[in-house]
Short mmCIF file of C-alpha atoms in Angstrom, two decimals:
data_model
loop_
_atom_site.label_atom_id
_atom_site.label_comp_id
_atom_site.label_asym_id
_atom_site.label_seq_id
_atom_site.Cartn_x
_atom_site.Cartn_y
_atom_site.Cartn_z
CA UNK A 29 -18.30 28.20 7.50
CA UNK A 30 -19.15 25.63 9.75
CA UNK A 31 -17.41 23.30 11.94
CA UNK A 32 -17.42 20.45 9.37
CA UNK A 33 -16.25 22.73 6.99
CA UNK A 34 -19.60 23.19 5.09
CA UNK A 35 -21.48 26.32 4.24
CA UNK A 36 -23.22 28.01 7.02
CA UNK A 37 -27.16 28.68 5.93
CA UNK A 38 -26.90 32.20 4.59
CA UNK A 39 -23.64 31.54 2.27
CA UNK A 40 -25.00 29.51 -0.40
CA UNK A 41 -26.76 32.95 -1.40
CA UNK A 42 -23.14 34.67 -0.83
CA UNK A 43 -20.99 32.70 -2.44
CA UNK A 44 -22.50 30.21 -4.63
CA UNK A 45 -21.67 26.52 -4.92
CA UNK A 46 -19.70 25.14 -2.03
CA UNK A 47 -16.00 24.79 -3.20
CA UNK A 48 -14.19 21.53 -4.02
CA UNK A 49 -12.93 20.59 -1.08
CA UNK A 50 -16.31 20.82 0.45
CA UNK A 51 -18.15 18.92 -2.33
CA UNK A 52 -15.26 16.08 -1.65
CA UNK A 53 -15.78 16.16 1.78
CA UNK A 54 -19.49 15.89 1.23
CA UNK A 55 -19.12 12.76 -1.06
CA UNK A 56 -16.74 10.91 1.27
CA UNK A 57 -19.09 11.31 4.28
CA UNK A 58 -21.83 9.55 1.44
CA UNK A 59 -19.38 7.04 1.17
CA UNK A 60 -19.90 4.10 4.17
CA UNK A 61 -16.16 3.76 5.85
CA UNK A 62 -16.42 -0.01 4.38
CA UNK A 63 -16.81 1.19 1.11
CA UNK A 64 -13.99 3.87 1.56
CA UNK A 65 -11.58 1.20 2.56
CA UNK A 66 -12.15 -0.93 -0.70
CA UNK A 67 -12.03 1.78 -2.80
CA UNK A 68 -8.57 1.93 -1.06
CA UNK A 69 -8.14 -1.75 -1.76
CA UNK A 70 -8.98 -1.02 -5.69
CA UNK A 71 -6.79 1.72 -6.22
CA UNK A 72 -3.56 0.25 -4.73
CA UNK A 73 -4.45 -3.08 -6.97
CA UNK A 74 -5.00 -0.74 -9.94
CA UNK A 75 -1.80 0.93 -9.50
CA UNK A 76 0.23 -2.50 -9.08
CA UNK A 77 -1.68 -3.56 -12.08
CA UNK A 78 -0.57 -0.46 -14.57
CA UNK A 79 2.49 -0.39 -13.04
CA UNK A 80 3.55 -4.15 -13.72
CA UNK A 81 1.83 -3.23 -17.61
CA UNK A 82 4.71 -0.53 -17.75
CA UNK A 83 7.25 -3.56 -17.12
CA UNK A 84 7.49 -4.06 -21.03
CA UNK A 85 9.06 -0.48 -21.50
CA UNK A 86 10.76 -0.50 -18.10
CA UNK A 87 12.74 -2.76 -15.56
CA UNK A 88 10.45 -2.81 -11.94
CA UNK A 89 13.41 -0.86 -10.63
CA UNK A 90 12.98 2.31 -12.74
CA UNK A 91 9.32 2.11 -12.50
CA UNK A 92 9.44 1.47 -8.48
CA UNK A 93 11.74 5.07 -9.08
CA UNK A 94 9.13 6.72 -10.85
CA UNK A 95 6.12 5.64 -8.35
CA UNK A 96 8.14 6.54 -5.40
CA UNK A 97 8.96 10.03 -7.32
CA UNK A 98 5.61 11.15 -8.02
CA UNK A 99 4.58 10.02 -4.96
CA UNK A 100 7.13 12.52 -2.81
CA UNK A 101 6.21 15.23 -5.25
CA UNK A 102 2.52 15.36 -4.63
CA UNK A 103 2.99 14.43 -0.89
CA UNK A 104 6.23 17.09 -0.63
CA UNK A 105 3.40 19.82 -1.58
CA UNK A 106 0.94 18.67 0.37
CA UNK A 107 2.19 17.43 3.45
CA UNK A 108 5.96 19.31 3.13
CA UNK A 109 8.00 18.23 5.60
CA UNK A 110 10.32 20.45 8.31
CA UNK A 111 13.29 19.33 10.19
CA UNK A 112 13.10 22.41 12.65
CA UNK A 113 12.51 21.34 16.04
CA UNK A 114 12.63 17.67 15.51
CA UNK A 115 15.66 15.52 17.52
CA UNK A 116 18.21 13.66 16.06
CA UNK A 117 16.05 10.90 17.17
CA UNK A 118 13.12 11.92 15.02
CA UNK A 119 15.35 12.45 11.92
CA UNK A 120 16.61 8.73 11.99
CA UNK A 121 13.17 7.23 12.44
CA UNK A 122 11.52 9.05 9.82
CA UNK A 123 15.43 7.82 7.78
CA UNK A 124 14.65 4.20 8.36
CA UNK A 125 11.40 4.87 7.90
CA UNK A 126 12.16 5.65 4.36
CA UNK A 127 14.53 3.36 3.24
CA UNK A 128 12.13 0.33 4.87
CA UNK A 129 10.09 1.98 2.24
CA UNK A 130 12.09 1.96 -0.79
CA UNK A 131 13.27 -1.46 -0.27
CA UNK A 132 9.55 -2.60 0.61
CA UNK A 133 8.11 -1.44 -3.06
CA UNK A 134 11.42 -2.71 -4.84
CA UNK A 135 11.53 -5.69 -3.63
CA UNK A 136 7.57 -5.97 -4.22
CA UNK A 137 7.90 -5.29 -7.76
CA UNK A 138 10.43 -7.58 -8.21
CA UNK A 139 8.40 -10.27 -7.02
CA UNK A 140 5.26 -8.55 -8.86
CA UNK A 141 7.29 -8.74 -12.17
CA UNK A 142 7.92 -12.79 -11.75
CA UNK A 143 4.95 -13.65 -9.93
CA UNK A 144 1.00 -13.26 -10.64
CA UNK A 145 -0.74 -10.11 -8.78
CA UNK A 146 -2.38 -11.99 -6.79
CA UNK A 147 0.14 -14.31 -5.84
CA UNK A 148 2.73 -11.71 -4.97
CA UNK A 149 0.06 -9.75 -2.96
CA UNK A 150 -0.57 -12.97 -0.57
CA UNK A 151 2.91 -13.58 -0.05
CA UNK A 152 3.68 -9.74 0.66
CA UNK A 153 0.19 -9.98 3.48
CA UNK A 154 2.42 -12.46 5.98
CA UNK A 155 4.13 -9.56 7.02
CA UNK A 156 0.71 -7.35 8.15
CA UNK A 157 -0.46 -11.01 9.51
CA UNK A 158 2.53 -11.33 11.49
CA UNK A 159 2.44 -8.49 13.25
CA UNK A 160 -1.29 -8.84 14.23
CA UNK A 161 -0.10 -12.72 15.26
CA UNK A 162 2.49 -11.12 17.27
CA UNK A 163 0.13 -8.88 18.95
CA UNK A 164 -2.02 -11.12 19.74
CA UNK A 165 -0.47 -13.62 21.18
CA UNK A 166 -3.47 -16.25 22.12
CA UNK A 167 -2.94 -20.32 21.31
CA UNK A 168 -5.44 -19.79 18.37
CA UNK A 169 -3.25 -17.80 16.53
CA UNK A 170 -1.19 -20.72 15.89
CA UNK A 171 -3.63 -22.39 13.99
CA UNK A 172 -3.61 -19.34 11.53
CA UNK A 173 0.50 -19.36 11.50
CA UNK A 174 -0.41 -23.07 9.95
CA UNK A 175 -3.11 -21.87 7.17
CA UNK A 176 -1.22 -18.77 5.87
CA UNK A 177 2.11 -21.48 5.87
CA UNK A 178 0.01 -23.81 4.26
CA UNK A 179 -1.29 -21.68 1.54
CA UNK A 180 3.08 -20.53 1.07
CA UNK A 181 3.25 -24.30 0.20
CA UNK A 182 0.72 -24.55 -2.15
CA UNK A 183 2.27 -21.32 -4.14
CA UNK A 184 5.32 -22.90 -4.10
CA UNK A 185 6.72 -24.56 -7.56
CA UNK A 186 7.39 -28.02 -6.53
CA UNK A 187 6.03 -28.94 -9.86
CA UNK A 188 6.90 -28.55 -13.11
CA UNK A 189 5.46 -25.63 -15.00
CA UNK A 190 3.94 -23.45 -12.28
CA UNK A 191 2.88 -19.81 -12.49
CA UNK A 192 5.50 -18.82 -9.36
CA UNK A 193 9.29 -18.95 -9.24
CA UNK A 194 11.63 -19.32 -6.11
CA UNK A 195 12.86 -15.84 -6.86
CA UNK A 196 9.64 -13.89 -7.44
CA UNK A 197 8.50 -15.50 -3.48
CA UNK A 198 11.94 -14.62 -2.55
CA UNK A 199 11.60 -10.85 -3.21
CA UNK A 200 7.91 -11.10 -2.16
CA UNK A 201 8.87 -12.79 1.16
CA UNK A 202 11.59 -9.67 1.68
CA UNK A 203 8.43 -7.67 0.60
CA UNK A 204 6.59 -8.98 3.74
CA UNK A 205 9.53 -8.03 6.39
CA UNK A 206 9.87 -4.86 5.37
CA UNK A 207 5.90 -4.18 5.40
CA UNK A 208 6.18 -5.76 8.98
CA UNK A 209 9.02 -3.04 9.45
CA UNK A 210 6.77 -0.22 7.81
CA UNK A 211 3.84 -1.01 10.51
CA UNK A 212 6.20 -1.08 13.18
CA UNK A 213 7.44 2.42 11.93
CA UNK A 214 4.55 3.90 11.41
CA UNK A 215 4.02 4.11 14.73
CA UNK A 216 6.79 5.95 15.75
CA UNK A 217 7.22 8.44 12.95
CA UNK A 218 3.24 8.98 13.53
CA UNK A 219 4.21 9.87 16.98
CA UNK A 220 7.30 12.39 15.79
CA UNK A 221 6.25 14.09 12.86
CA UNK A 222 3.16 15.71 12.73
CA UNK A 223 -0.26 15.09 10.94
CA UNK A 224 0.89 13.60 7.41
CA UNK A 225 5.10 15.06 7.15
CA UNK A 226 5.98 11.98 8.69
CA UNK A 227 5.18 10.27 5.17
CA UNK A 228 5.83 12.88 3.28
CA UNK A 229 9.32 12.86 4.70
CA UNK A 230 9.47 9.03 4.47
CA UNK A 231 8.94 9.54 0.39
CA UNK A 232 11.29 11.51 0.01
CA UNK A 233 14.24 9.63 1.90
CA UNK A 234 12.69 6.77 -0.51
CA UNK A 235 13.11 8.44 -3.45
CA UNK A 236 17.01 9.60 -2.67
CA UNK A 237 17.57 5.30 -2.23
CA UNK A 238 15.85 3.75 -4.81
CA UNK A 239 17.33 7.03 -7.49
CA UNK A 240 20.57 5.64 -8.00
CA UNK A 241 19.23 2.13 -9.27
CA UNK A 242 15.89 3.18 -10.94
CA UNK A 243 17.90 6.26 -12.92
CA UNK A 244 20.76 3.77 -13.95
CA UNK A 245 18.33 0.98 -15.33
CA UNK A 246 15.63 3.15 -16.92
CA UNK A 247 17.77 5.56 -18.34
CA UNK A 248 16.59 8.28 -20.82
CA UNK A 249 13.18 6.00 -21.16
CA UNK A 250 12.68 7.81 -18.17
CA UNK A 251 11.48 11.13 -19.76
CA UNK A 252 9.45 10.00 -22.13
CA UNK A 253 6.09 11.81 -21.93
CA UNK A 254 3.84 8.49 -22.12
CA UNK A 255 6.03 7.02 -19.15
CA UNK A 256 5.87 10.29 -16.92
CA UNK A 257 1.84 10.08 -17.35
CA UNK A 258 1.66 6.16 -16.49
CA UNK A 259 3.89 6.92 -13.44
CA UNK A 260 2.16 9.98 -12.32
CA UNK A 261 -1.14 7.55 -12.02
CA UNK A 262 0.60 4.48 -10.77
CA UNK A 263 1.89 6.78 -8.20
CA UNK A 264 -1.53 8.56 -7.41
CA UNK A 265 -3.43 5.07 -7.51
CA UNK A 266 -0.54 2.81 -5.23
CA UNK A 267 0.30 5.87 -2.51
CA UNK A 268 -1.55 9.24 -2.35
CA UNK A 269 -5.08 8.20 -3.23
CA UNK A 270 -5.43 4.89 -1.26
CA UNK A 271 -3.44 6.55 1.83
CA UNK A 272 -5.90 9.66 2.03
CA UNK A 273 -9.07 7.46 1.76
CA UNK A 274 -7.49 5.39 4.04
CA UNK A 275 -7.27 7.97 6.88
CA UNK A 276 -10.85 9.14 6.19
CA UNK A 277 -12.05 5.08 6.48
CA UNK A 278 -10.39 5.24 10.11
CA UNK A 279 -11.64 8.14 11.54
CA UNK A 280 -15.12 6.65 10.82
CA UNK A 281 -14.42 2.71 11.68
CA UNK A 282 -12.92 0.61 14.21
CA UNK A 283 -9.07 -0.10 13.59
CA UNK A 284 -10.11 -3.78 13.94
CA UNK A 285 -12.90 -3.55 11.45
CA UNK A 286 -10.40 -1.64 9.03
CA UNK A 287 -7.73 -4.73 9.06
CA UNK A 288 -10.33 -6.91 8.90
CA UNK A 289 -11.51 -5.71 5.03
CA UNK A 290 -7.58 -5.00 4.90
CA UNK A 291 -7.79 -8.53 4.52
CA UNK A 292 -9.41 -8.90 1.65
CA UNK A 293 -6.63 -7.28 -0.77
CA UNK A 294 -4.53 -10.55 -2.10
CA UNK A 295 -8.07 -11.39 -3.69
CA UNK A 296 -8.50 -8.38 -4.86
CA UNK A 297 -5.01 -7.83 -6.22
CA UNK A 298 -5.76 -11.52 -7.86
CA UNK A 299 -9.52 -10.20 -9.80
CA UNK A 300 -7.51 -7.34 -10.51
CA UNK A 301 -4.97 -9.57 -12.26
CA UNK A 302 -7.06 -11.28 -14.14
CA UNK A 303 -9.38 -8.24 -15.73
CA UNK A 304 -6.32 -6.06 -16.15
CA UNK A 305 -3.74 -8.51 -16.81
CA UNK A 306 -5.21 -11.40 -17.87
CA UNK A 307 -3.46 -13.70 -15.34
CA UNK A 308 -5.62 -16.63 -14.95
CA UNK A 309 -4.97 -18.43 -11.09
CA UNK A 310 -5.83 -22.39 -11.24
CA UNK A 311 -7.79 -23.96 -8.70
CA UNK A 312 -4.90 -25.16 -6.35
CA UNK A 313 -3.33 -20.83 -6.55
CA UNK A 314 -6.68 -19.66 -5.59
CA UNK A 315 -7.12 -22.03 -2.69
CA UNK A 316 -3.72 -20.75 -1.36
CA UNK A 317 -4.57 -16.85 -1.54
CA UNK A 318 -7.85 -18.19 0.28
CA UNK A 319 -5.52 -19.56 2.84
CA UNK A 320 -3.81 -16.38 3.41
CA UNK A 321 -7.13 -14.16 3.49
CA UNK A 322 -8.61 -16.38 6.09
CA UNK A 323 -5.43 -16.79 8.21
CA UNK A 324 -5.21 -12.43 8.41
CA UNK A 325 -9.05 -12.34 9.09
CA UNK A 326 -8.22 -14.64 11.72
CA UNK A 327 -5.54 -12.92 13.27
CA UNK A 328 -6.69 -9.54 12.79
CA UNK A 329 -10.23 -10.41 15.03
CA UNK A 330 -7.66 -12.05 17.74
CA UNK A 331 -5.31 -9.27 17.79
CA UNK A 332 -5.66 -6.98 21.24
#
């Protein structure tokens, strides 16, 4: 084999076709890193929008349960994580690293199950944007504090009969800190755990917080085998997939770059909404997810 993992020039002839991992390998490298990271961007939309479909059968809570369940299976056996040699330290990181976690996609569902897609999305992006504010740090970055605030105002339901509730930007607004609190994390578990256990682990701590709640309001709907399947893809489409296209987008593109098209996900959670969901945005909705987008493309170019 080859350094790249390819077959050398005589093994074709040896051992036929090159194996899957190889022919993946070989269509992600086809794959421009900008196109990796919105294929990223369409999965985790696709995922929010089957999951928030499963909301007639199930309460968010069970099917946050069943997301974060699948997810720690399929990253427990690929990534499984070991506590030998790691400091108390390291243990509690990759702890709060979890339950930031499990309270970051419950509370997002929440607001997903009051609020349009794309709606809930550009609420939940303050907290990315305000850590790339915070890192920047320039006089600029004020004047993108004041469009992503602005757009918050036009979501809100001073009117009448509005597609957004106080409630649903409640939970989405909790949604935000905690993904703040998940970047911020990151970091540190990143530098504790090695390669991908650090996640893995994260899951898994996840999973043992949100079970109580998502068992006790889903009950025995839980097991049934159309449910299972539907949460076995949300799952795959919201965590493992985007996160492992995610990682191969990096190692080919600037970080900068990469947040930059980041960016671009509340308007692609809010297409997404409307071909999968049907949820049509008015002019005035639109114009504050706009906000938002430009305000993170702002501050992502000015962050250091």
């Amino acid at each position: 084999m080859t350094a790249e993992g390819l077959p050398g020039p005589a093994e074709p002839y040896r051992r036929g076709l090159p194996g899957p991992g190889a022919l993946l390998r070989t269509a992600a490298d086809a794959v421009p890193p900008s196109g990796l990271v919105l294929l990223a961007i369409l999965s985790v939309q696709l995922g929010a929008g089957f999951a928030k479909d499963l909301f007639a059968q199930l309460p968010p809570s069970a099917v946050v349960f069943l997301r974060i369940a699948m997810s720690a299976l399929v990253l427990g056996l690929v990534a499984r994580p070991r506590l030998r040699g790691l400091t108390r330290a390291d243990v509690a990181a990759g702890v709060a690293f979890g339950v930031i976690l499990g309270v970051m996609n419950l509370s997002f569902y929440e607001a997903l199950a009051r609020l349009p897609m794309g709606i809930a999305v550009a609420i939940e992006f303050l907290g990315p944007l305000g850590v790339a504010v915070a890192a920047s740090r320039r006089r600029l970055d004020l004047l993108w504090v004041l469009l992503a605030g602005s757009g918050i105002v036009l979501l809100a339901p001073w009117g009448a009969a509005t597609g957004t509730s106080w409630a649903g930007i409640a939970f989405a607004l909790v949604a935000a800190l905690c993904w703040a609190g998940y970047i911020v994390l990151s970091a540190a578990v990143g530098r504790r755990f090695p390669g991908t256990t650090g996640l893995s682990f994260a899951m898994i701590v996840a999973f043992v917080v949100i079970a109580p709640l998502g068992i006790g309001t889903g009950g025995a709907d839980l097991l049934r085998p159309e449910v299972l399947l539907i949460g076995l893809g949300v799952g795959l489409l919201s965590s493992v997939i985007p996160y492992s296209i995610e990682l191969e987008a990096l190692r080919r593109m600037p970080k900068q770059v990469f947040g930059i098209l980041m960016s671009l996900e509340p308007a692609a959670a809010a297409l997404i909404g409307l071909v999968v969901l049907g949820e049509v945005l008015d002019a005035r909705e639109w114009a504050a997810i706009a906000c938002v987008v430009v305000a993170s493309v702002g501050a992502t170019r000015s962050a250091r």
